Short mmCIF file of C-alpha atoms and ligand atoms in Angstrom, two decimals:
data_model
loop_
_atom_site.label_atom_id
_atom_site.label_comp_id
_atom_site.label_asym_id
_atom_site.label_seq_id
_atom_site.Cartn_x
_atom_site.Cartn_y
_atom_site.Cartn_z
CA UNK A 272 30.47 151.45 62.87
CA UNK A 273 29.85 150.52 66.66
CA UNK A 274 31.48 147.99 68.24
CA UNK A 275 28.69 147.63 70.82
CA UNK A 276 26.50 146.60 67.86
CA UNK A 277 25.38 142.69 68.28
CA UNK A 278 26.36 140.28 66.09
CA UNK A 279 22.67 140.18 63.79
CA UNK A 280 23.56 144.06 64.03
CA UNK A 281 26.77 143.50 63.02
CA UNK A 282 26.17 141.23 60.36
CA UNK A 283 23.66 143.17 58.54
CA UNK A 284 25.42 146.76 58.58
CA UNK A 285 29.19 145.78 59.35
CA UNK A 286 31.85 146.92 56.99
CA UNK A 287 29.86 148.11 53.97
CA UNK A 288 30.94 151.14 52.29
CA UNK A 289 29.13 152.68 50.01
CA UNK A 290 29.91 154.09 46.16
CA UNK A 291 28.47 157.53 44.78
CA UNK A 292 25.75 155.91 43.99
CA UNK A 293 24.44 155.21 47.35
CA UNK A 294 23.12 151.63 47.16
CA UNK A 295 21.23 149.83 49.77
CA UNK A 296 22.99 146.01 49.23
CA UNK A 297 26.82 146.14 49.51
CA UNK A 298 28.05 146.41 45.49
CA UNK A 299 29.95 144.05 43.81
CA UNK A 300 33.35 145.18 42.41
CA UNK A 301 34.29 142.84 39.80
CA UNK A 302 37.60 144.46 38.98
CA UNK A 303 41.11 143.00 38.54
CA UNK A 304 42.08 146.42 38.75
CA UNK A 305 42.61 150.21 39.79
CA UNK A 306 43.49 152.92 37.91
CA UNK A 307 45.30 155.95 39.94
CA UNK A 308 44.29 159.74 38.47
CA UNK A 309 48.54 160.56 38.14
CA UNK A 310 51.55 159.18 38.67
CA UNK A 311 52.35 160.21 41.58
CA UNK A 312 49.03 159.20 43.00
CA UNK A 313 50.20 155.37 41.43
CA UNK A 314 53.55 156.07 43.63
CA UNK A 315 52.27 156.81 47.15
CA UNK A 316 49.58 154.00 46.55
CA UNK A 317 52.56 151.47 46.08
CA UNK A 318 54.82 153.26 49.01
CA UNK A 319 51.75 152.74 51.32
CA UNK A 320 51.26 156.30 51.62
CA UNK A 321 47.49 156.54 50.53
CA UNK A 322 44.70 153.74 51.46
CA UNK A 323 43.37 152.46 48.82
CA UNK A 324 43.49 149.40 46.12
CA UNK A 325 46.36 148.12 43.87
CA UNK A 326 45.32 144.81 42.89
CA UNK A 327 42.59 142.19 43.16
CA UNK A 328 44.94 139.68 44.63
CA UNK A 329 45.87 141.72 47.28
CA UNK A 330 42.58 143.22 48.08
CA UNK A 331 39.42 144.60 46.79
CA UNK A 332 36.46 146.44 47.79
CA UNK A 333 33.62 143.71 48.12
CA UNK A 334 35.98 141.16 49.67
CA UNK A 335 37.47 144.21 52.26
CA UNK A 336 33.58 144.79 52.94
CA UNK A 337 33.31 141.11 54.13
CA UNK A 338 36.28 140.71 55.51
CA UNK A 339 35.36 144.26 57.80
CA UNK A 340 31.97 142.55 58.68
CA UNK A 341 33.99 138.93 59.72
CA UNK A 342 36.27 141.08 61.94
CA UNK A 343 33.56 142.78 63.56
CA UNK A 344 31.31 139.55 64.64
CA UNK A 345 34.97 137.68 65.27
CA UNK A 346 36.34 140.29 67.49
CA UNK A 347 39.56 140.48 65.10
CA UNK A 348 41.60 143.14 63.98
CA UNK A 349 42.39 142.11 60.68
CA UNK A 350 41.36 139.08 58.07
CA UNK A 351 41.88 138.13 54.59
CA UNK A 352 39.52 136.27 52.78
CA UNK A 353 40.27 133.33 50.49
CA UNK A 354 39.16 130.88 47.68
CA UNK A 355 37.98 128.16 50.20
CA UNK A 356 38.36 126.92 53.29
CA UNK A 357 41.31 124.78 52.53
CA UNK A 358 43.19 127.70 51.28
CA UNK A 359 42.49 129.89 54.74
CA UNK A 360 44.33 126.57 56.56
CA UNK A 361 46.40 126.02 54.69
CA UNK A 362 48.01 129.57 54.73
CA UNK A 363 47.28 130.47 58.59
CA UNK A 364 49.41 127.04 59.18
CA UNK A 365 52.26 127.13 56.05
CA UNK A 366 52.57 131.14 56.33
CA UNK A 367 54.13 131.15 59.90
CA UNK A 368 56.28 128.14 59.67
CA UNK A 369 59.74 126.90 57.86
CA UNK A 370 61.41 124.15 57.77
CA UNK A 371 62.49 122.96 61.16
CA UNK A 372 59.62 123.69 63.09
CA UNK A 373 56.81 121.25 64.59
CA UNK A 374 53.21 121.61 64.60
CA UNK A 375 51.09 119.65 67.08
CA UNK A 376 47.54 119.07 66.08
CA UNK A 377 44.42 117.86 67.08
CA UNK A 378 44.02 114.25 65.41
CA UNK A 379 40.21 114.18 64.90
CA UNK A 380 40.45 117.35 61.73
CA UNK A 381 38.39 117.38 58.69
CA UNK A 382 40.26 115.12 56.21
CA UNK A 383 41.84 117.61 53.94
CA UNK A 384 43.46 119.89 56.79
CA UNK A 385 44.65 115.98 58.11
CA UNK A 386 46.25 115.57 55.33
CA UNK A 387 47.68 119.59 55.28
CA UNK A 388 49.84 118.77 58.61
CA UNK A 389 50.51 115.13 58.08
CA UNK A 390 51.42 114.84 54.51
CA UNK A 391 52.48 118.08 52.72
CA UNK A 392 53.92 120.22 55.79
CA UNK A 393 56.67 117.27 56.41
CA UNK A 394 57.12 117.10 52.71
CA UNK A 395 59.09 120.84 53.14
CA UNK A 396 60.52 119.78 56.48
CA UNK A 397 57.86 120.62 58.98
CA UNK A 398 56.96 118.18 61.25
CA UNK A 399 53.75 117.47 63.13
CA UNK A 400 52.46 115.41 65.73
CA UNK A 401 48.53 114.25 66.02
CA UNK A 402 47.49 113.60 69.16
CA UNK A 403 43.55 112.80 71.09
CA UNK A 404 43.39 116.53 71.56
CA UNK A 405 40.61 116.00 74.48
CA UNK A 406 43.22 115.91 76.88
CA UNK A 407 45.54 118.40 77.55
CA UNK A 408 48.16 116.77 78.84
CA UNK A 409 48.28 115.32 75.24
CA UNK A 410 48.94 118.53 74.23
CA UNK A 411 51.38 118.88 76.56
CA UNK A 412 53.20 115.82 75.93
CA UNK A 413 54.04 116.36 72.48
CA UNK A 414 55.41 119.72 72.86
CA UNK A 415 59.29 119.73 71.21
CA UNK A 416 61.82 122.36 71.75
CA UNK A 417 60.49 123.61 67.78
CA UNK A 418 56.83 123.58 68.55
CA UNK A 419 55.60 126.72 66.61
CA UNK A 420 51.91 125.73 66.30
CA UNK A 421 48.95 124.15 67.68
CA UNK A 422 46.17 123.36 65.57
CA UNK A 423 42.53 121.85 65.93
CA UNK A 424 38.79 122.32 65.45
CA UNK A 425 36.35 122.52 68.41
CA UNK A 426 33.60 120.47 67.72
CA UNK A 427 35.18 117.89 66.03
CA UNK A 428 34.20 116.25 62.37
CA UNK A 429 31.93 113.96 62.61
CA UNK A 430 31.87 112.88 65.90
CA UNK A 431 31.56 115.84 67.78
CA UNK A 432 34.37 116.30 70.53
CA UNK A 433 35.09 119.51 72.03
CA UNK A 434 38.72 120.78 72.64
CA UNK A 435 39.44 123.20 75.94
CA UNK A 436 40.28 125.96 73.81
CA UNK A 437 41.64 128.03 76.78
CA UNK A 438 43.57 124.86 78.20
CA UNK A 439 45.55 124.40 74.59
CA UNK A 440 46.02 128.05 74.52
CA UNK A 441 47.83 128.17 77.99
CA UNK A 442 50.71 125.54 77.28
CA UNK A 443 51.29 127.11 73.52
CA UNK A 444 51.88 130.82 75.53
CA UNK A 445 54.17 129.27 77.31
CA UNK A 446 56.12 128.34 74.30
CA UNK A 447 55.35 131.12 72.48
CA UNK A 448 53.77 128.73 70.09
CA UNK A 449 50.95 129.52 68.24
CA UNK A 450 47.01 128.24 68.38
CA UNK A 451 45.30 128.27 65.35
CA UNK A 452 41.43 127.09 65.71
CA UNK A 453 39.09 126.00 62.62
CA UNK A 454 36.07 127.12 63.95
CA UNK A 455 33.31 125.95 61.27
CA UNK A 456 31.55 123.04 63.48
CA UNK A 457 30.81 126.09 66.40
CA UNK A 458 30.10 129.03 63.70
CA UNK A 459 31.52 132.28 65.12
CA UNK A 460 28.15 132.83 67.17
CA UNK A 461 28.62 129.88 69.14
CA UNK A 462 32.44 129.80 70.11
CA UNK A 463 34.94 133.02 70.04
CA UNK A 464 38.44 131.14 70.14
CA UNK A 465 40.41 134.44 70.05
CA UNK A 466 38.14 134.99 73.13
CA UNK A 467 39.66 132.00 74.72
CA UNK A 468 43.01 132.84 73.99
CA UNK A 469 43.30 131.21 70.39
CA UNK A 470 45.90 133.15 67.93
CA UNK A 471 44.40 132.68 64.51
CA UNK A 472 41.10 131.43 63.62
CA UNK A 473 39.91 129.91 60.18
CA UNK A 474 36.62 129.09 58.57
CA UNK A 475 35.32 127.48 55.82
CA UNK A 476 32.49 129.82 54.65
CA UNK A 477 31.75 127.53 51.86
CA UNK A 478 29.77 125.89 55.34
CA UNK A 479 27.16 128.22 57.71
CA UNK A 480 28.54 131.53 56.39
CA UNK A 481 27.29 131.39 52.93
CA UNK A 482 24.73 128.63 54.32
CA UNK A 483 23.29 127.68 51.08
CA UNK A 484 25.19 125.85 49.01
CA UNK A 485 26.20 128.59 46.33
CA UNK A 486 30.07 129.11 46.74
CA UNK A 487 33.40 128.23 48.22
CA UNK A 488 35.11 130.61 50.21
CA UNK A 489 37.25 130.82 53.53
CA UNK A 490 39.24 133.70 55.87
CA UNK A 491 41.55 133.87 58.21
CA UNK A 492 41.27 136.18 61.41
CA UNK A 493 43.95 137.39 63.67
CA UNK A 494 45.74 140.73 65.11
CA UNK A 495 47.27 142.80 62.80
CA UNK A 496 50.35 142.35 63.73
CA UNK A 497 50.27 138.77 63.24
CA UNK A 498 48.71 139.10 59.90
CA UNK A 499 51.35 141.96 59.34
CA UNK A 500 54.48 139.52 59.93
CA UNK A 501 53.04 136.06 58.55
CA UNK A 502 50.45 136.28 56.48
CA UNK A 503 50.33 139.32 54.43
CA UNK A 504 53.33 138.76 51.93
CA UNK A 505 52.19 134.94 52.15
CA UNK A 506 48.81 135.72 51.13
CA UNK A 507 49.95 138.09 48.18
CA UNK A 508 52.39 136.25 46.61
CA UNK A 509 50.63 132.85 46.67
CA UNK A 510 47.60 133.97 45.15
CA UNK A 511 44.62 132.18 47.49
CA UNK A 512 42.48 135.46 47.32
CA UNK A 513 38.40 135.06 46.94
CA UNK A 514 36.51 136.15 43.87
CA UNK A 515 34.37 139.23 44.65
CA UNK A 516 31.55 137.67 43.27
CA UNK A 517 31.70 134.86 46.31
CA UNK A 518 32.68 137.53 48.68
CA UNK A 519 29.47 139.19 47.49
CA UNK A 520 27.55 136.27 47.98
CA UNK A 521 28.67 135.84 51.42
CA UNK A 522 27.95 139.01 52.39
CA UNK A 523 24.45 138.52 51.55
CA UNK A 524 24.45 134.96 53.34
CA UNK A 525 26.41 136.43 56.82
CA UNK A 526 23.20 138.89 57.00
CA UNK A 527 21.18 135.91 57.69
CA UNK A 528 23.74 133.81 59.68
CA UNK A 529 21.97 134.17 63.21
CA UNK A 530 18.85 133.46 61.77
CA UNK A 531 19.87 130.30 59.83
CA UNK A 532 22.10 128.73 62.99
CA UNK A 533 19.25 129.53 65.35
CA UNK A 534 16.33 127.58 63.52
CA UNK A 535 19.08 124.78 62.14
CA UNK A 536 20.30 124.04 66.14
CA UNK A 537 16.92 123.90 67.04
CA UNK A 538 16.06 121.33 64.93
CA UNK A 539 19.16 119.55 65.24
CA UNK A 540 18.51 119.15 69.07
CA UNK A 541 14.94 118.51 68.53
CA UNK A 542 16.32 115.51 65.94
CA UNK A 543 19.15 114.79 68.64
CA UNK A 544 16.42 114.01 71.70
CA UNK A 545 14.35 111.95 69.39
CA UNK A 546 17.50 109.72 68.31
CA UNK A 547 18.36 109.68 71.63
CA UNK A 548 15.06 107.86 72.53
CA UNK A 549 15.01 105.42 69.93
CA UNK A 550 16.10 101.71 70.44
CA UNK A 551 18.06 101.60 67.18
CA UNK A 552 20.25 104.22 68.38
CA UNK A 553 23.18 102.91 70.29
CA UNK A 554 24.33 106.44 71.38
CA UNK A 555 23.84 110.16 70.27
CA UNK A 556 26.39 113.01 70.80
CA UNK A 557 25.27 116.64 70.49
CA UNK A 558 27.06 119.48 72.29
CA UNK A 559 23.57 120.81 73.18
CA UNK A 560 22.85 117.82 75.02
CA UNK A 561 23.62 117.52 79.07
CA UNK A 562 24.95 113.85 78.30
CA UNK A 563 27.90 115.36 76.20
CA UNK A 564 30.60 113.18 77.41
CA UNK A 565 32.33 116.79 77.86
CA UNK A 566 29.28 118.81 78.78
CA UNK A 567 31.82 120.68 81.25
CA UNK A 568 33.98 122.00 78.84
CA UNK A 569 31.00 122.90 76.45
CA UNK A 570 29.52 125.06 79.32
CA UNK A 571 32.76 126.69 79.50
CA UNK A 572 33.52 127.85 76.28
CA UNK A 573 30.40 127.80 74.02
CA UNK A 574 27.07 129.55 73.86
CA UNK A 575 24.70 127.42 71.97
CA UNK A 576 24.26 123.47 71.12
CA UNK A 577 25.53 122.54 67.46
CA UNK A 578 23.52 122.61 64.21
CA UNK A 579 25.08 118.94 63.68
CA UNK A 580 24.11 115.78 65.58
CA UNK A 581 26.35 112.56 65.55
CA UNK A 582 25.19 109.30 66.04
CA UNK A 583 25.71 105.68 65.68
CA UNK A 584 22.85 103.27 64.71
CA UNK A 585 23.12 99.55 66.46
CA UNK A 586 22.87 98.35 63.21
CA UNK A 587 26.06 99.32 61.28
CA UNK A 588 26.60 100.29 57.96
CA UNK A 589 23.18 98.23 56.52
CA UNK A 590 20.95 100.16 59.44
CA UNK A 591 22.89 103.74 58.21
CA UNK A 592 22.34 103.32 54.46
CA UNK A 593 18.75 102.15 55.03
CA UNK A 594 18.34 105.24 57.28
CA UNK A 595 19.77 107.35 54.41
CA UNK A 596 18.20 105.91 51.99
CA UNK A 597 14.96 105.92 53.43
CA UNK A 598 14.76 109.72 54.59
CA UNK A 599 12.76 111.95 52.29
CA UNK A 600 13.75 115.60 53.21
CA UNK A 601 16.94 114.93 54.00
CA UNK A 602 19.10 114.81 51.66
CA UNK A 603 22.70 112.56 51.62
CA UNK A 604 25.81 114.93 50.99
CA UNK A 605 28.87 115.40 52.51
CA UNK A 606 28.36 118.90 52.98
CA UNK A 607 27.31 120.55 56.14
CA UNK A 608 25.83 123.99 57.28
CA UNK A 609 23.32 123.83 54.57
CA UNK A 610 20.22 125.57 54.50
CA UNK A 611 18.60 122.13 53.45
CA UNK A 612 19.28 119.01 55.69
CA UNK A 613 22.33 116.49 54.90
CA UNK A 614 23.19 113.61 56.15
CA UNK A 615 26.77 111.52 55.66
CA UNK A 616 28.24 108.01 56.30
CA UNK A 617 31.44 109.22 56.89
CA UNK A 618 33.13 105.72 57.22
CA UNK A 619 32.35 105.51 53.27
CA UNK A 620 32.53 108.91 52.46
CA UNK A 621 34.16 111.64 54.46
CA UNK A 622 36.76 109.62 56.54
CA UNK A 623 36.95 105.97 53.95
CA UNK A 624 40.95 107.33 53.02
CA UNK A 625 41.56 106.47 56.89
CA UNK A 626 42.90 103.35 57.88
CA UNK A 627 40.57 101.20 60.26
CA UNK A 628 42.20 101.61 63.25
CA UNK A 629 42.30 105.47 62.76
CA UNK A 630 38.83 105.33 62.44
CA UNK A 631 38.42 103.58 65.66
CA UNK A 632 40.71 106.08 67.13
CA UNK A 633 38.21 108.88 66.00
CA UNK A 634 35.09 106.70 67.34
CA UNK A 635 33.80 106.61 63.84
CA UNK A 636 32.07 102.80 63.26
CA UNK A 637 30.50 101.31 60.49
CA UNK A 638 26.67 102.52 62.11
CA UNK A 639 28.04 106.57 62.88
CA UNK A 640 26.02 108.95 61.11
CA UNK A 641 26.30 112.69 60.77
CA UNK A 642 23.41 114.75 60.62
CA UNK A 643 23.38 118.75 59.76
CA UNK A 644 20.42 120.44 59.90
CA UNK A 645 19.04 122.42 57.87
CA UNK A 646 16.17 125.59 58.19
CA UNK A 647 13.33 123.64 57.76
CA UNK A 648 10.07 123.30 59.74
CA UNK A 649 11.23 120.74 62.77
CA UNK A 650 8.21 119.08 63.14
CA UNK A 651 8.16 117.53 58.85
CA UNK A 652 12.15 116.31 59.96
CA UNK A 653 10.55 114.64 62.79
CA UNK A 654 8.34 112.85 61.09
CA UNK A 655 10.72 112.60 57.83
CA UNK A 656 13.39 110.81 60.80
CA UNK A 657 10.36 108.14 62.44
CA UNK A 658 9.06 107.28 58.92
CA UNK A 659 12.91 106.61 58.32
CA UNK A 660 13.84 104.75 61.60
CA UNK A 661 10.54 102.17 61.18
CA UNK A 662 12.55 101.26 57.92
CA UNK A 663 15.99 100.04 59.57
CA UNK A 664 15.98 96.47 60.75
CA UNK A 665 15.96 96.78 64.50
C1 LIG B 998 34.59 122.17 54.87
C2 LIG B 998 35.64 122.31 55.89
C3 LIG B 998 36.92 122.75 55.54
C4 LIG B 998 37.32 123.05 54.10
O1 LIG B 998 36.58 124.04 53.55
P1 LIG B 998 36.37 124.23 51.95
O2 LIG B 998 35.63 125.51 51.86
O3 LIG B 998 35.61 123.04 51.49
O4 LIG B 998 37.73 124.29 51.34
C5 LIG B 998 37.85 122.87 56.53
N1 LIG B 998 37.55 122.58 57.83
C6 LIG B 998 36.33 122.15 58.21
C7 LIG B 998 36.07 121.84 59.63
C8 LIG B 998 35.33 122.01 57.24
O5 LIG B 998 34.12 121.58 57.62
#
């Protein structure tokens, strides 16, 4: 295995192994367990003597393939995949923490992870501050003497902020606090955070890894010997591991990851200039897009545009549901990195358990839209998106 190898390289040959058998596609070992050919064999594999499998919980051959070809494109040392994305955050943030300590996060976070910092962790005595993570000094007001962690995503959900990964990074070193970055929005092609000085990064790959809409699954990257001290007994003994069958699955979708993102941010920037030039449209925000309110920081630390656009129709919540509504190809869903194109009102649907004013807070009105594209031919969601826009009330 090369390290030299580019990521489509990476992602198509990275980490498999291969049985006796020789197969071309990576093989799916749907096993709970592993049998060891004497007792003594069973006693160095426990004592940590010989490599090789003890249980599905802790590890197993399809999952280790993907988590081999994650660490590759990630520039990790070490992962562990798990059930879902909520169950990567939600160990990379409760594994490395006790009661006492203080995590400062990002405010704008997809609404379960919210509600990880802000309503279980102080439940067992963690306590967390959310803050407008766009500005550092933010960041570097909340610090406390038991700051342990720093967590956010880089672009944000749904409105599509960017975070100076790099900036964050510099104030937790000198803490020797710890940044842990959910990278789904940027996909690992777009944004390396352990690049930028990041700790730990997480991803749902229910989203762009698996990319079409089959199964949940998450990981967690880091160096070893953070995944060593925090999150290997974690990760063991609370059970969040992935089936093999959706590590399989992913493993097939992560071969076609550069593909997919390419032809879905090309459309989405192609749907984000026409928006942009519509009188509906009050404003647009798309990472890709020079009027970025933080175009600077975009240049800085990412490599390509977004396969999501944001924007906010003058019309509220009657011009977004007629916009929905009226779209053919597009389909509404909550869900994002799809192969097929979604679009979401997240004031009544991804972010309606927030209060008004933290809406407001987030920039999320009653006329914000999210768009993800999906791999489609551009030029039918063009004309699905101007058939749709002559239907909203201007
Ligand atoms: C979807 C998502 C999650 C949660 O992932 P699941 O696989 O649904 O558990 C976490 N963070 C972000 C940014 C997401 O988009």
């Amino acid at each position: 295995m090369s390290k030299s190898w580019r990521p489509a390289t990476q992602l198509v040959h990275g980490g498999t192994t291969r049985s006796q058998h020789g197969e071309t596609a990576e093989a799916i070992f749907l096993t709970q367990g592993f049998v060891y050919d004497t007792s003594a064999a069973a006693e160095a594999r426990f004592k940590g003597e010989t490599d090789g499998f003890i249980y599905a919980r802790y590890g197993s051959p399809t999952n280790d393939m993907f988590e081999k070809r994650m660490c590759m494109l990630e520039g990790a040392e070490d992962a562990r995949a798990t059930a879902s994305g909520m169950a990567a955050v939600s160990a990379a943030i409760l594994c490395q923490l006790k009661a006492g300590d203080h995590i400062v996060a990002a405010r704008a976070l997809f609404g379960s992870c919210r509600w990880v910092v802000e309503t279980l962790a102080p439940k067992y005595g963690i306590e967390c501050t959310l803050v407008d993570g766009r500005y550092l000094q933010n960041w570097e007001k909340a610090i406390r003497k038991n700051t342990k962690v720093f967590f956010l995503e880089s672009p944000t959900n749904p409105t599509l902020e960017v975070i100076d990964i790099a900036g964050v990074a510099t104030l937790a070193n000198q803490i020797g606090a710890k940044v842990v970055v959910d990278n789904v929005f940027a996909t690992p092609l777009f944004q390396k955070p352990l690049e930028l000085g990041a700790h730990v990064v997480v991803y749902s790959a229910t989203k762009h890894i698996d990319g079409q809409g089959r199964c949940l699954g998450g990981v967690v990257l880091s160096d070893k010997a953070w995944i060593d001290e925090h999150l290997h007994d974690y990760f063991r003994h609370t059970g969040p591991a992935m089936s093999p069958f959706n590590a399989w699955t992913l493993l097939k979708g992560i071969e076609t990851l550069p593909l997919r993102v390419k032809q879905q941010t090309e459309n989405a920037s192609r749907i984000a200039d026409l928006l942009a030039g519509e009188s509906k449209v009050a404003r647009v925000i798309y990472p890709g897009r020079k009027d970025h309110p933080q175009a600077d920081i975009i240049a800085r630390q990412m490599t390509g545009g977004s396969t999501l656009v944001c924007f906010e129709l003058k019309g509220g919540k009657e011009a977004a549901f007629a916009l929905q509504d009226a779209l053919e190809i597009v389909r509404i869903s909550n869900n994002l990195g799809d192969a097929k194109s979604l679009i979401t009102h997240p004031a009544t649907t991804t972010h309606k358990n927030l209060t008004d004013e933290a809406r407001a807070e987030l920039g999320i009105s009653a006329g914000t839209v999210r768009f993800s594209a999906g791999i489609e031919d551009g030029d039918d969601l063009l004309e699905d998106f101007a058939r749709a826009l002559a239907k909203v009330a201007g």
